[in-house]
Every structure is written in structure tokens, then in C-alpha cells.
Coordinates of C-alpha atoms and ligand atoms in Angstrom, one line a residue:
M300 CA -4.3 -9.1 -36.9
E301 CA -5.1 -11.2 -39.8
S302 CA -3.4 -14.3 -38.4
K303 CA -5.4 -13.8 -35.2
Y304 CA -8.6 -14.0 -37.2
F305 CA -7.3 -16.9 -39.2
I306 CA -6.6 -18.8 -36.0
L307 CA -10.0 -17.9 -34.7
F308 CA -11.5 -19.1 -37.9
L309 CA -9.7 -22.3 -37.6
L310 CA -10.7 -22.7 -34.0
S311 CA -14.3 -22.0 -34.7
F312 CA -14.3 -24.4 -37.6
Y313 CA -12.5 -27.0 -35.6
S314 CA -14.9 -26.6 -32.6
F315 CA -18.0 -26.3 -34.8
I316 CA -19.1 -23.3 -32.7
P317 CA -19.1 -19.8 -33.8
K318 CA -17.5 -16.8 -32.1
I319 CA -20.1 -14.6 -30.4
S320 CA -21.6 -12.1 -32.9
S321 CA -20.9 -8.4 -32.5
T322 CA -24.5 -7.6 -31.6
T323 CA -24.8 -7.1 -27.8
T324 CA -25.9 -10.1 -25.8
N325 CA -25.9 -11.0 -22.1
V326 CA -25.6 -14.7 -22.7
I327 CA -22.9 -17.3 -23.6
N328 CA -24.4 -20.6 -24.6
T329 CA -22.9 -23.9 -25.8
N330 CA -23.1 -22.7 -29.4
Q331 CA -20.8 -19.7 -28.9
F332 CA -17.6 -18.5 -27.3
I333 CA -15.9 -15.2 -26.7
T334 CA -12.3 -14.3 -27.3
D335 CA -10.2 -11.3 -26.3
G336 CA -11.9 -8.2 -27.6
D337 CA -15.5 -9.6 -27.3
T338 CA -17.8 -8.7 -24.4
I339 CA -21.2 -9.5 -23.1
V340 CA -23.4 -6.8 -21.6
S341 CA -26.1 -7.2 -19.0
S342 CA -29.6 -6.7 -20.2
G343 CA -30.0 -3.2 -18.6
G344 CA -26.6 -2.1 -19.8
T345 CA -25.2 -1.7 -16.3
F346 CA -22.3 -4.3 -16.4
E347 CA -20.0 -5.7 -19.1
L348 CA -17.8 -8.8 -19.0
G349 CA -14.7 -9.3 -21.1
F350 CA -11.0 -9.4 -21.1
F351 CA -9.0 -6.5 -19.4
S352 CA -5.5 -5.6 -18.4
P353 CA -4.9 -3.8 -15.1
N354 CA -3.1 -0.5 -15.4
G355 CA 0.6 -0.8 -16.0
S356 CA 0.3 -4.4 -17.0
T357 CA -0.1 -6.4 -20.2
T358 CA -1.5 -9.5 -18.6
R359 CA -5.1 -10.3 -19.4
Y360 CA -7.9 -11.3 -17.1
I361 CA -11.6 -12.0 -17.5
G362 CA -13.5 -9.4 -15.5
I363 CA -16.7 -7.5 -15.0
W364 CA -16.9 -3.7 -15.0
Y365 CA -19.5 -1.0 -15.1
K366 CA -20.5 -0.4 -18.7
Q367 CA -22.3 2.9 -18.0
I368 CA -19.2 4.7 -16.7
L369 CA -16.7 3.1 -18.9
P370 CA -16.1 6.3 -20.9
Y371 CA -14.8 7.8 -17.7
V372 CA -13.2 4.9 -15.7
Q373 CA -12.9 1.2 -16.0
T374 CA -14.0 0.0 -12.5
I375 CA -13.4 -3.7 -12.2
V376 CA -15.9 -5.3 -9.8
W377 CA -15.0 -9.0 -10.4
V378 CA -12.1 -11.0 -11.8
A379 CA -12.3 -14.7 -12.9
N380 CA -8.8 -15.9 -13.4
R381 CA -7.1 -13.7 -10.7
E382 CA -4.7 -16.5 -9.9
K383 CA -4.0 -17.4 -13.5
P384 CA -3.2 -14.3 -15.6
L385 CA -2.8 -14.7 -19.3
T386 CA 0.2 -13.4 -21.2
N387 CA -1.1 -14.4 -24.6
T388 CA -4.8 -14.6 -25.3
S389 CA -4.5 -15.2 -29.1
S390 CA -6.0 -18.6 -28.9
V391 CA -7.9 -18.4 -25.6
V392 CA -11.7 -18.8 -25.5
L393 CA -14.3 -18.4 -22.8
K394 CA -17.1 -20.9 -23.4
V395 CA -19.9 -22.9 -21.8
N396 CA -19.6 -26.7 -21.7
K397 CA -21.9 -29.3 -20.6
P398 CA -22.9 -30.2 -17.9
G399 CA -22.9 -26.4 -17.1
I400 CA -19.6 -24.9 -16.6
L401 CA -18.0 -21.7 -17.9
A402 CA -14.4 -22.3 -18.8
L403 CA -11.4 -20.4 -20.0
L404 CA -9.6 -22.7 -22.4
N405 CA -6.3 -22.4 -24.3
D406 CA -5.6 -23.7 -27.9
K407 CA -4.9 -27.2 -26.5
N408 CA -8.4 -27.2 -24.9
E409 CA -6.7 -27.0 -21.5
T410 CA -8.7 -25.3 -18.7
I411 CA -7.0 -22.2 -17.4
W412 CA -10.0 -21.3 -15.2
S413 CA -13.5 -22.6 -14.8
T414 CA -16.6 -22.5 -12.7
N415 CA -17.7 -25.7 -10.9
T416 CA -21.0 -27.4 -10.2
S417 CA -22.2 -30.6 -8.7
R418 CA -25.3 -30.6 -10.9
S419 CA -26.1 -30.6 -14.6
V420 CA -28.8 -29.1 -16.8
Q421 CA -30.1 -29.7 -20.3
N422 CA -29.3 -26.4 -21.8
P423 CA -26.6 -24.6 -19.9
V424 CA -25.9 -20.9 -20.4
A425 CA -23.8 -18.2 -18.7
V426 CA -25.8 -15.0 -18.2
L427 CA -24.5 -11.6 -16.9
L428 CA -27.3 -10.3 -14.9
D429 CA -27.9 -6.5 -14.5
S430 CA -26.9 -6.8 -10.8
G431 CA -23.4 -7.7 -12.0
N432 CA -23.9 -11.4 -11.0
L433 CA -22.6 -13.8 -13.6
V434 CA -24.7 -17.0 -13.3
L435 CA -24.6 -20.5 -14.8
K436 CA -28.1 -21.9 -15.2
D437 CA -30.4 -23.7 -17.5
A438 CA -31.6 -21.4 -20.3
N439 CA -35.2 -21.8 -19.3
D440 CA -34.8 -21.7 -15.5
D441 CA -34.6 -18.3 -13.9
N442 CA -35.1 -19.5 -10.3
P443 CA -32.0 -18.4 -8.4
E444 CA -32.2 -21.5 -6.2
N445 CA -31.4 -23.6 -9.3
F446 CA -28.4 -21.6 -10.4
L447 CA -25.5 -24.0 -11.0
W448 CA -22.9 -21.4 -10.0
Q449 CA -22.9 -17.6 -9.5
S450 CA -20.1 -15.1 -9.2
F451 CA -21.9 -13.5 -6.2
N452 CA -20.8 -16.6 -4.3
F453 CA -17.2 -16.0 -5.3
P454 CA -16.6 -12.3 -5.2
T455 CA -13.1 -10.7 -5.4
D456 CA -12.7 -7.4 -3.6
T457 CA -16.1 -5.8 -4.3
H458 CA -19.4 -6.2 -2.6
L459 CA -22.2 -5.2 -5.0
P460 CA -25.8 -4.4 -4.2
D461 CA -27.9 -7.5 -3.4
M462 CA -24.9 -9.7 -2.9
K463 CA -25.1 -11.7 0.3
L464 CA -21.8 -11.4 2.2
G465 CA -21.8 -14.2 4.9
K466 CA -22.3 -17.9 5.2
N467 CA -24.9 -20.3 4.0
F468 CA -25.1 -23.0 6.7
K469 CA -26.9 -25.5 4.3
T470 CA -24.4 -25.3 1.5
G471 CA -21.4 -24.4 3.7
I472 CA -20.4 -21.7 1.2
E473 CA -18.8 -18.7 2.8
V474 CA -19.0 -15.5 0.7
Y475 CA -16.2 -13.1 1.7
L476 CA -14.1 -10.5 0.0
L477 CA -10.4 -11.0 -0.8
A478 CA -8.5 -7.9 -1.6
W479 CA -6.3 -7.4 -4.6
K480 CA -2.5 -7.7 -4.1
N481 CA -2.1 -4.1 -5.1
D482 CA -4.0 -1.5 -7.1
N483 CA -2.8 -3.0 -10.4
D484 CA -2.7 -6.7 -9.5
P485 CA -5.8 -8.7 -8.9
T486 CA -3.8 -11.7 -7.5
P487 CA -5.3 -12.5 -4.0
G488 CA -3.8 -10.0 -1.4
E489 CA -3.4 -10.3 2.3
Y490 CA -6.7 -8.9 3.5
S491 CA -10.1 -10.5 3.6
L492 CA -13.5 -9.3 4.9
H493 CA -15.8 -11.8 6.6
I494 CA -19.1 -12.1 8.4
D495 CA -17.8 -14.6 10.8
P496 CA -20.5 -16.6 12.6
T497 CA -18.1 -18.0 15.3
G498 CA -19.9 -17.4 18.6
Y499 CA -22.1 -14.6 17.5
P500 CA -21.7 -13.2 14.0
Q501 CA -19.4 -10.2 13.5
G502 CA -17.9 -8.3 10.6
L503 CA -14.2 -8.9 10.6
I504 CA -11.2 -7.8 8.5
R505 CA -8.5 -10.4 8.6
H506 CA -4.9 -9.8 7.7
G507 CA -3.8 -13.3 6.8
A508 CA -5.1 -15.5 9.7
R509 CA -5.1 -12.6 12.2
V510 CA -8.0 -10.2 12.8
S511 CA -7.0 -6.6 12.0
A512 CA -10.3 -4.9 12.7
R513 CA -13.7 -5.8 13.9
A514 CA -17.1 -4.2 13.2
G515 CA -18.6 -5.9 16.3
P516 CA -21.8 -7.9 16.5
W517 CA -25.0 -6.6 14.7
N518 CA -27.2 -5.0 17.3
G519 CA -30.4 -4.9 15.3
L520 CA -29.6 -1.4 13.9
R521 CA -26.0 -1.5 12.9
W522 CA -22.7 -3.2 13.7
S523 CA -21.9 -2.4 17.3
G524 CA -18.8 -0.5 16.3
A525 CA -20.2 1.3 13.2
P526 CA -19.8 5.0 12.7
A527 CA -22.6 7.2 14.0
P528 CA -24.4 8.2 10.8
L529 CA -25.2 4.7 9.7
Q530 CA -28.8 3.8 9.8
T531 CA -30.5 1.0 7.9
Q532 CA -31.5 3.5 5.3
T533 CA -29.5 6.2 3.8
S534 CA -30.5 8.4 0.9
I535 CA -28.6 6.1 -1.5
Y536 CA -29.0 2.5 -0.2
T537 CA -30.7 0.3 2.4
F538 CA -28.9 -2.5 4.2
Q539 CA -29.8 -5.5 6.2
F540 CA -28.4 -8.2 8.3
V541 CA -30.0 -11.7 8.4
F542 CA -29.1 -14.4 10.8
N543 CA -31.2 -17.6 11.1
E544 CA -30.7 -21.3 11.0
E545 CA -30.1 -21.3 7.2
E546 CA -27.8 -18.4 6.7
V547 CA -26.1 -15.3 8.0
Y548 CA -25.4 -12.4 5.7
Y549 CA -25.1 -8.7 5.3
S550 CA -26.4 -7.1 2.1
F551 CA -27.4 -3.7 0.8
S552 CA -29.7 -2.5 -2.0
L553 CA -29.9 0.6 -4.0
I554 CA -32.9 2.9 -3.6
N555 CA -32.5 4.2 -7.1
N556 CA -30.7 2.0 -9.6
S557 CA -29.2 5.0 -11.3
L558 CA -27.2 5.9 -8.3
L559 CA -24.2 3.5 -8.0
T560 CA -22.5 2.5 -4.8
R561 CA -20.2 -0.4 -4.0
L562 CA -18.1 -1.6 -1.1
V563 CA -14.5 -2.5 -1.7
L564 CA -11.8 -4.1 0.5
T565 CA -8.6 -2.3 -0.4
N566 CA -5.3 -4.0 -0.6
N567 CA -4.2 -2.3 2.6
G568 CA -7.1 -3.5 4.6
Y569 CA -9.7 -0.8 4.4
I570 CA -13.4 -1.2 3.7
Q571 CA -14.4 1.7 1.5
R572 CA -17.9 2.6 0.4
L573 CA -17.7 4.5 -2.9
T574 CA -20.6 6.3 -4.6
W575 CA -20.5 7.4 -8.2
V576 CA -21.0 11.2 -8.6
D577 CA -22.3 12.0 -12.0
R578 CA -21.4 15.7 -11.7
T579 CA -17.7 15.0 -11.3
K580 CA -17.8 11.7 -13.2
S581 CA -15.8 10.0 -10.5
W582 CA -16.2 7.7 -7.4
H583 CA -16.4 9.6 -4.1
L584 CA -15.4 8.1 -0.8
Y585 CA -18.5 7.7 1.4
L586 CA -17.1 5.7 4.2
N587 CA -13.7 4.4 5.2
I588 CA -13.2 1.7 7.8
P589 CA -11.2 1.2 10.1
L590 CA -12.1 4.7 11.2
D591 CA -9.1 5.5 13.4
T592 CA -6.5 4.0 15.8
C593 CA -9.2 2.7 18.1
D594 CA -10.4 0.4 15.4
T595 CA -7.1 -1.5 15.6
Y596 CA -8.1 -4.9 16.9
S597 CA -7.6 -5.4 20.6
L598 CA -5.2 -2.4 20.8
C599 CA -5.8 -1.9 24.6
G600 CA -5.9 -5.6 25.5
A601 CA -8.4 -7.4 27.8
Y602 CA -10.7 -5.0 29.7
G603 CA -8.9 -2.1 28.2
S604 CA -10.9 0.6 26.5
C605 CA -9.8 2.8 23.6
V606 CA -11.0 6.4 23.7
I607 CA -10.0 8.2 20.5
D608 CA -9.9 11.7 21.9
S609 CA -7.7 10.8 24.9
S610 CA -4.0 10.7 25.0
P611 CA -2.9 8.0 25.2
V612 CA -5.9 6.3 23.6
C613 CA -5.8 3.3 25.9
G614 CA -7.2 3.2 29.4
C615 CA -8.6 0.5 31.6
L616 CA -12.3 0.2 32.2
D617 CA -13.5 1.8 35.4
K618 CA -12.6 -0.4 38.4
F619 CA -9.9 -2.1 36.4
E620 CA -6.1 -1.5 36.4
P621 CA -3.2 -2.3 34.1
K622 CA -2.1 -5.9 34.5
Y623 CA 1.5 -4.9 34.1
P624 CA 1.7 -1.2 35.0
Q625 CA 5.3 -0.8 33.8
N626 CA 4.6 -2.2 30.4
W627 CA 1.4 -0.2 30.2
Q628 CA 3.2 3.1 30.9
T629 CA 5.5 2.5 27.9
G630 CA 2.5 2.1 25.6
D631 CA 2.6 -1.7 25.6
W632 CA -1.1 -2.1 26.2
S633 CA -1.6 -5.5 24.7
Q634 CA -1.6 -7.4 28.1
G635 CA -4.6 -5.3 29.1
C636 CA -6.2 -4.8 32.5
V637 CA -7.4 -6.7 35.5
R638 CA -10.1 -6.1 38.1
K639 CA -8.8 -4.0 41.1
T640 CA -10.8 -6.4 43.2
P641 CA -10.7 -9.9 41.9
I642 CA -14.0 -11.7 41.8
D643 CA -14.8 -14.9 43.7
C644 CA -18.0 -16.5 42.6
N645 CA -18.5 -17.9 46.1
K646 CA -18.5 -14.4 47.5
E647 CA -20.8 -11.5 47.0
H648 CA -20.7 -10.2 43.5
G649 CA -22.9 -8.8 40.8
F650 CA -22.9 -6.9 37.5
L651 CA -21.8 -3.4 36.8
K652 CA -23.2 -1.5 33.9
Y653 CA -20.7 0.1 31.4
S654 CA -22.3 2.4 28.8
G655 CA -21.4 3.9 25.5
I656 CA -19.1 1.1 24.3
K657 CA -18.5 -1.0 21.2
L658 CA -19.3 -4.5 22.4
P659 CA -16.2 -6.8 22.8
E660 CA -15.1 -9.7 20.7
T661 CA -18.0 -12.2 20.4
N662 CA -16.2 -15.2 18.9
N663 CA -16.6 -17.0 22.3
S664 CA -20.1 -15.8 23.1
Q665 CA -23.4 -17.4 23.4
Y666 CA -26.7 -15.8 22.7
N667 CA -30.4 -16.1 23.0
K668 CA -32.7 -14.2 20.7
T669 CA -35.8 -14.1 22.8
M670 CA -34.9 -13.5 26.5
T671 CA -35.3 -10.2 28.3
L672 CA -32.5 -8.3 29.9
E673 CA -33.6 -9.4 33.3
G674 CA -33.5 -13.0 32.0
C675 CA -30.0 -12.5 30.7
R676 CA -28.9 -11.3 34.1
Q677 CA -30.4 -14.3 35.8
V678 CA -28.8 -16.8 33.4
C679 CA -25.4 -15.1 33.5
S680 CA -25.4 -14.7 37.3
T681 CA -26.0 -18.4 37.9
N682 CA -23.0 -19.4 35.7
C683 CA -19.6 -18.4 37.1
S684 CA -17.9 -18.7 33.7
C685 CA -20.2 -16.0 32.3
T686 CA -18.2 -12.8 32.5
A687 CA -20.7 -10.3 31.1
Y688 CA -24.0 -10.0 29.3
S689 CA -25.7 -7.4 27.1
S690 CA -28.9 -7.0 25.1
L691 CA -28.6 -8.6 21.7
D692 CA -31.0 -6.4 19.7
I693 CA -31.6 -2.8 20.6
S694 CA -33.7 -1.9 17.6
N695 CA -36.9 -1.9 19.6
G696 CA -36.0 -1.6 23.3
D697 CA -33.9 -4.4 24.6
K698 CA -34.3 -7.9 23.3
G699 CA -32.3 -11.1 23.5
C700 CA -28.9 -11.7 25.2
L701 CA -25.3 -12.0 24.4
F702 CA -23.2 -13.8 27.0
W703 CA -19.4 -13.6 27.2
S704 CA -17.1 -16.0 28.9
G705 CA -13.4 -15.4 29.4
E706 CA -11.8 -12.0 29.1
L707 CA -13.4 -9.1 27.2
I708 CA -11.2 -7.8 24.4
D709 CA -11.4 -5.1 21.7
I710 CA -13.6 -2.6 23.6
R711 CA -13.8 1.1 22.6
E712 CA -15.8 4.0 23.8
L713 CA -18.3 5.3 21.3
S714 CA -19.9 8.4 22.9
G715 CA -23.5 8.8 21.9
R716 CA -23.8 5.6 20.0
G717 CA -22.3 2.9 22.1
Q718 CA -24.1 0.1 24.0
D719 CA -24.5 -1.1 27.5
I720 CA -22.7 -4.2 28.8
Y721 CA -23.0 -5.6 32.3
I722 CA -19.7 -7.0 33.6
R723 CA -19.4 -9.4 36.6
M724 CA -17.7 -7.5 39.5
D725 CA -17.0 -8.0 43.2
S726 CA -19.8 -6.5 45.3
S727 CA -17.4 -4.0 46.8
D728 CA -17.2 -2.4 43.3
I729 CA -20.9 -2.3 42.9
G730 CA -22.0 -1.6 46.4
K731 CA -22.8 2.1 46.0
F732 CA -24.9 1.4 42.9
K733 CA -26.8 -1.5 44.2
Q734 CA -30.5 -1.3 43.8
K735 CA -31.8 -4.6 45.1
E736 CA -30.4 -7.6 46.7
D737 CA -31.3 -11.2 46.1
R738 CA -30.7 -14.2 48.1
D739 CA -30.1 -17.1 45.8
S740 CA -31.4 -19.9 48.1
T741 CA -30.4 -22.7 45.8
R742 CA -26.8 -21.9 46.0
G743 CA -26.7 -20.3 49.4
E744 CA -24.9 -17.3 47.9
F745 CA -25.6 -13.7 48.4
L746 CA -25.8 -12.1 45.0
V747 CA -25.7 -8.4 44.5
V748 CA -27.6 -7.9 41.3
G749 CA -28.4 -5.1 39.0
G750 CA -31.7 -3.3 39.6
S751 CA -33.7 -1.1 37.2
D752 CA -31.3 0.3 34.7
S753 CA -32.8 3.8 34.6
A754 CA -32.1 4.4 38.3
R755 CA -28.5 3.5 38.0
P756 CA -25.8 6.0 37.1
D757 CA -23.7 5.0 34.2
S758 CA -20.2 4.2 35.1
V759 CA -17.5 6.2 33.4
H760 CA -14.1 5.1 32.0
V761 CA -11.2 6.1 34.1
H762 CA -7.8 6.4 32.5
T763 CA -5.0 5.1 34.7
Ligands
NAG883 C1 -6.3 2.8 -15.2 O1 -6.1 4.2 -14.7 C2 -6.9 5.1 -15.3 C3 -6.5 6.5 -14.8 O2 -6.4 6.5 -13.4 C4 -8.4 4.8 -15.1 O3 -9.2 5.7 -15.8 C5 -8.7 3.4 -15.6 O4 -10.0 3.1 -15.3 C6 -7.7 2.4 -15.0 N1 -8.0 1.1 -15.5 C7 -8.1 0.0 -14.8 C8 -8.4 -1.3 -15.5 O5 -8.0 0.0 -13.6
NAG884 C1 0.6 -16.2 -28.9 O1 0.2 -17.6 -29.1 C2 0.1 -17.9 -30.5 C3 -0.4 -19.3 -30.6 O2 -0.9 -19.8 -29.4 C4 1.5 -17.7 -31.2 O3 1.3 -17.9 -32.5 C5 1.9 -16.3 -31.0 O4 3.2 -16.1 -31.5 C6 2.0 -15.9 -29.5 N1 2.3 -14.5 -29.3 C7 3.2 -14.1 -28.5 C8 3.4 -12.6 -28.4 O5 3.9 -14.8 -27.8
NAG885 C1 -12.6 -29.7 -24.9 O1 -12.8 -30.3 -23.6 C2 -14.2 -30.4 -23.3 C3 -14.3 -30.9 -21.9 O2 -13.4 -30.3 -21.1 C4 -14.8 -31.4 -24.3 O3 -16.2 -31.5 -24.0 C5 -14.6 -30.9 -25.7 O4 -15.1 -31.9 -26.6 C6 -13.1 -30.7 -26.0 N1 -13.0 -30.1 -27.3 C7 -12.1 -30.4 -28.1 C8 -12.1 -29.7 -29.4 O5 -11.3 -31.3 -27.9
NAG886 C1 -16.2 -24.9 -6.3 O1 -14.9 -24.4 -6.0 C2 -14.7 -23.8 -4.8 C3 -13.3 -23.3 -4.7 O2 -12.8 -22.8 -5.8 C4 -15.1 -24.7 -3.7 O3 -15.1 -23.9 -2.5 C5 -16.5 -25.1 -3.9 O4 -16.9 -26.1 -2.9 C6 -16.7 -25.8 -5.3 N1 -18.1 -26.1 -5.5 C7 -18.5 -27.2 -6.0 C8 -19.9 -27.3 -6.2 O5 -17.7 -28.1 -6.3
NAG887 C1 -33.4 8.1 -10.0 O1 -32.3 9.0 -10.2 C2 -32.3 9.6 -11.5 C3 -31.0 10.4 -11.7 O2 -30.7 11.1 -10.5 C4 -33.6 10.5 -11.5 O3 -33.7 11.1 -12.8 C5 -34.8 9.6 -11.3 O4 -36.0 10.4 -11.2 C6 -34.7 8.8 -10.0 N1 -35.8 7.9 -9.9 C7 -36.5 7.8 -8.8 C8 -37.6 6.8 -8.8 O5 -36.3 8.5 -7.8
NAG888 C1 -11.3 -15.5 19.5 O1 -10.4 -14.5 19.3 C2 -9.2 -14.5 20.1 C3 -8.5 -13.3 19.9 O2 -8.4 -12.9 18.5 C4 -8.4 -15.8 19.7 O3 -7.3 -15.8 20.6 C5 -9.3 -17.0 19.9 O4 -8.6 -18.1 19.5 C6 -10.6 -16.9 19.2 N1 -11.5 -17.9 19.5 C7 -12.3 -18.6 18.6 C8 -13.2 -19.6 19.2 O5 -12.3 -18.3 17.4
NAG889 C1 -33.8 -18.7 24.9 O1 -34.4 -18.5 26.1 C2 -35.8 -19.0 26.1 C3 -36.4 -18.5 27.4 O2 -35.5 -18.8 28.5 C4 -35.7 -20.5 26.0 O3 -37.1 -21.0 25.9 C5 -35.1 -20.8 24.6 O4 -34.9 -22.2 24.5 C6 -33.7 -20.2 24.6 N1 -33.1 -20.4 23.3 C7 -32.0 -20.9 23.0 C8 -31.5 -21.0 21.6 O5 -31.2 -21.2 23.9
NAG890 C1 -21.8 -21.7 31.6 O1 -21.3 -20.8 30.6 C2 -20.4 -21.4 29.8 C3 -19.8 -20.3 28.9 O2 -20.8 -19.4 28.4 C4 -21.1 -22.5 29.0 O3 -20.2 -23.1 28.1 C5 -21.7 -23.5 29.9 O4 -22.5 -24.4 29.2 C6 -22.6 -22.8 30.9 N1 -23.0 -23.8 31.9 C7 -24.3 -23.9 32.2 C8 -24.6 -24.9 33.3 O5 -25.2 -23.3 31.7

């Protein structure tokens, strides 16, 4: 013990900067540093930053945890040096250097971990905000746009309230969760959670480079594949999805700051929402995604539809049949289904409405935020590579369009909460539903097109 303090004394003398005082502060400035055992606490007392060891381990990490519930559980929400664990912290310091970086340094002044920035400020400080965001900024500048660096842009496995998960198109920074390797090892694991803007933005869980589960596109109310009870406001939190030219993100906010909730990506690829229950002094599981087998990415292949209360769960969409019936019968559904009647764009064809589904993979989609559903149909029907279309935003009637090209994958049935999609089909498959016929004079084709939706019976999924 004594030698430790002697070294610290030497170090502080040598560096001409004092160790942070024991009085609680939320700031590290260039005149202080912290060592193992010291912490800083956010101004409202919600979060604390310091050194910790995961359970069953003696390695040390810099992390952030909830201060309020520390007497009951140490819940780590962020880890700095997750790829560079320390085995000996006796001469390690965390300090702020000019031009504005926070660095973990050993006794040789070598950097073990640090933040980065492309700018510099006069008086850099690291501040732990009460949101749990650790920011590097000028001491006198509280404008978030001027932050040099913030941990909310580099989360580990936890999405905290007011953190924007997604992508900023101006800075190119993608904010995503990267799971721990296991419960006791914050080393980056195999799973990551993204709001992927490819095509049209979707929530995705990746396992390495592959997609393991997909929330689907945002439909103005929720992710297309979200569980039923989700609304933009629950009794605990509100959430929002923003997608414009500058950024795309998903975030949530607490209604009452004294009720804690967080989203975690577990090391085995689940997204869990946990809420703190004061009565039991523990975290309770509020939501667990993937929900079930049908959330397994593309389980039933192209034009296959997963129905959780059927056995087997995979079937083909109505008017489709297994591409390889023998493989299909053995439970190998991955090659999916094909139309019973192939379509030929030079012949009569149109769009058949399928209802109650989770919209398919949108990574190859195009969209328009302002068009009407009728406009979507017109655009899609004049372009043979457009396979299907749907309304983009159902929060207030139908607004905008999503257009698919190529095969439709990762469809599931969601009774009572699914959406409508209109799939290009041969006229013989639509004939009995047709409401109105249009002659497209410019192309000399006869198109069978969808009429008023209300008059049209919803198709049903048929399991083959
Ligand atoms: C270690 O496990 C105990 C008991 O489960 C828990 O209270 C504590 O918060 C855990 N610590 C960390 C750092 O995970
Ligand atoms: C930790 O490092 C210090 C100096 O850097 C050294 O004196 C001490 O013996 C080390 N402790 C262990 C357990 O290795
Ligand atoms: C440690 O390194 C920083 C830059 O990384 C430098 O500014 C500082 O002077 C160095 N301190 C010592 C004691 O060498
Ligand atoms: C900081 O480092 C991260 C990776 O650790 C990198 O993605 C980012 O572009 C860097 N930012 C700056 C400003 O250099
Ligand atoms: C927030 O929750 C706390 C604890 O449940 C309660 O005492 C307080 O009245 C709530 N505040 C508001 C504004 O609802
Ligand atoms: C879209 O996803 C499919 C299936 O996961 C993949 O084969 C394809 O390469 C992806 N396309 C793009 C543009 O990301
Ligand atoms: C969406 O459609 C409207 C009406 O057809 C059109 O004016 C607008 O340019 C389209 N927007 C995009 C981004 O294609
Ligand atoms: C037809 O649709 C495809 C795929 O959606 C798109 O790449 C192409 O630009 C469209 N062609 C026209 C003429 O709109």
C-alpha cells in the first residue's frame, strides 16, 4: 500500500499534476489525473467512472456504471480499454492532455488507450455527464456540437437513454453496439447491433459479417417486425426514429429520470431491454429480441413466410410453391419459394396484396417519402425490376413508398400488427381480385392493377 502511494507521489511530483482529490467531481482537467481506486461521479449522481474488474477476473478496465444502484449491483454500461485489459494498474493514470484527449498512460508515459480528436481547444476537460456520456470538451463550452469526443459515439454493449444509435452521414460515424465476449469479459464479442441505412434503414443484429436477426424497416410507428405492445410511448420511456439527409438514428428517453432502463446486446446476440425495479433491487427483463424462431434471419428463404404457431413454421406465401420441394420437405427451407405462375412483364400482370406481414429485407430497396400508395403502384408497375411495393409510413394513413427489387426475403406473419405489401404477380393469380383494369397506352401492355384496397379481400398464407 505504502509503496503504491510513494510511486503515486513520485509520479505526481514528476508530472507536476496532482492526483484528483477525494471530494466528488465530475471533471478531469489537465491539472489532475485519476488512478485505480479514484472515481468521478456525474453531477446528478447517476453515473460513476473508474477502474473495475469483471466478475471472476483480476484484470482492470476503465468503465462507467450506475452510481445509484452500486450498493446492489455494479452494472457496467461502458468500457474504455476493452481491447487492452490491465494486469497491473499500480502506475497507470487516466488524464487529459492537450489538445483535448483523455488517455490511459503507464509509468513510461505510453498510451494504453485514448480518445481521439481532429480538433483542439484551449482548456480541455473530460466530463462525465449525468446521461452517462463521457465527453471531451472545452471547459467553457457546453455546446454538444463542439464536443471533441463523446463515449455515446463509441458505445460498448449498452444503449443508454438519449444516445443516438445509427449513422451520421456528415461525419460518417456509425454508432453501434458491440457485445461483450462473455458475461465476464468485455473484449469485443461476435454480435453487433446496427441501424443499417443500406437501401432503407433497418435494425439489424449481425453475427460477424452475417445478419442474424432483423427488426425490419421503421414504419412510422415501430420497426416492422417489432413485438405488438411497442408504441412510441410506454409508461417508462419514449422512443423515436429519425431519418433525414444528415443522420439516421434510433433513440429513447426516460419519462421520469428516477426510473432506469437500458438496452443491452448480450454476448449471445439478444437485445434486451432491462428496467430497474426498486422493490426487488434488481434489473427486470422488459423485452428480449429475437422473439422466437421466426426472427431467425431468412429462415424460410425467398418468398417463404414464417408463422410461429404453425408446424413446421415455414410455408410459402400464397400462390408460391417451394423451389425445391424435396429439400423443403426435409426442413431445408433456405432455398425458398417461387411463383406458381412465373411472371412475364410483357404479359398481363399486376400486384397482389399480402397483409399482416413483417416487411422483407430492405437492403436493396428504394423509397420515396412523399408519394401516395397509388403513386407507388404506378411507379412500381412501370418498372419490371420492381418486385413489390408498400407504404413507407403507416403512422397516419399511408404515406410514402418502399420499392423492392429482386427476391423478397425474411418475411414473417405478424397477425394483428403486420403490414400490407403488394407483390408483382401474373394476372391469372390476381384475376379474381381485380378491381379495375388499365391499358397502359405508352407500352402497349395490358396491366391488371390493384384497385381500392378496402374492397379487396386480404390474401392468406397457405402452407404447402
Ligand atoms: C458480479 O456479480 C455479482 C453477483 O452476481 C454482482 O452483484 C456484481 O455487480 C457483478 N460485478 C460485475 C462487475 O459485473
Ligand atoms: C506492478 O508494477 C509496479 C511498477 O510498475 C511493480 O513495482 C509491481 O511489482 C507490479 N506488481 C505486480 C503484482 O506485478
Ligand atoms: C507524456 O506524453 C504526453 C503526450 O503524449 C506529453 O505531452 C507529456 O509531456 C509526457 N509526459 C512526460 C512526463 O513525459
Ligand atoms: C477515432 O477513432 C475511431 C476508431 O477508434 C475512428 O473510427 C474515428 O474515425 C477516429 N476519429 C477521429 C476524429 O480521428
Ligand atoms: C418519478 O418517480 C419517482 C419514484 O417513483 C416519484 O417519486 C416521482 O414523483 C416521479 N416524478 C414524476 C415527475 O412523475
Ligand atoms: C442484402 O442482403 C442479402 C441477404 O443477406 C445479401 O445477400 C446482399 O448482399 C445484401 N445486399 C446489400 C446491398 O447489402
Ligand atoms: C418522390 O416522389 C415525388 C412525387 O412523385 C417526387 O416529386 C420526388 O422527387 C420523389 N422523391 C425522391 C427522393 O425520389
Ligand atoms: C427500376 O427499378 C430499379 C430497381 O428498383 C432501379 O434501379 C431502376 O433505376 C429503375 N428504373 C427506372 C427507369 O426507374
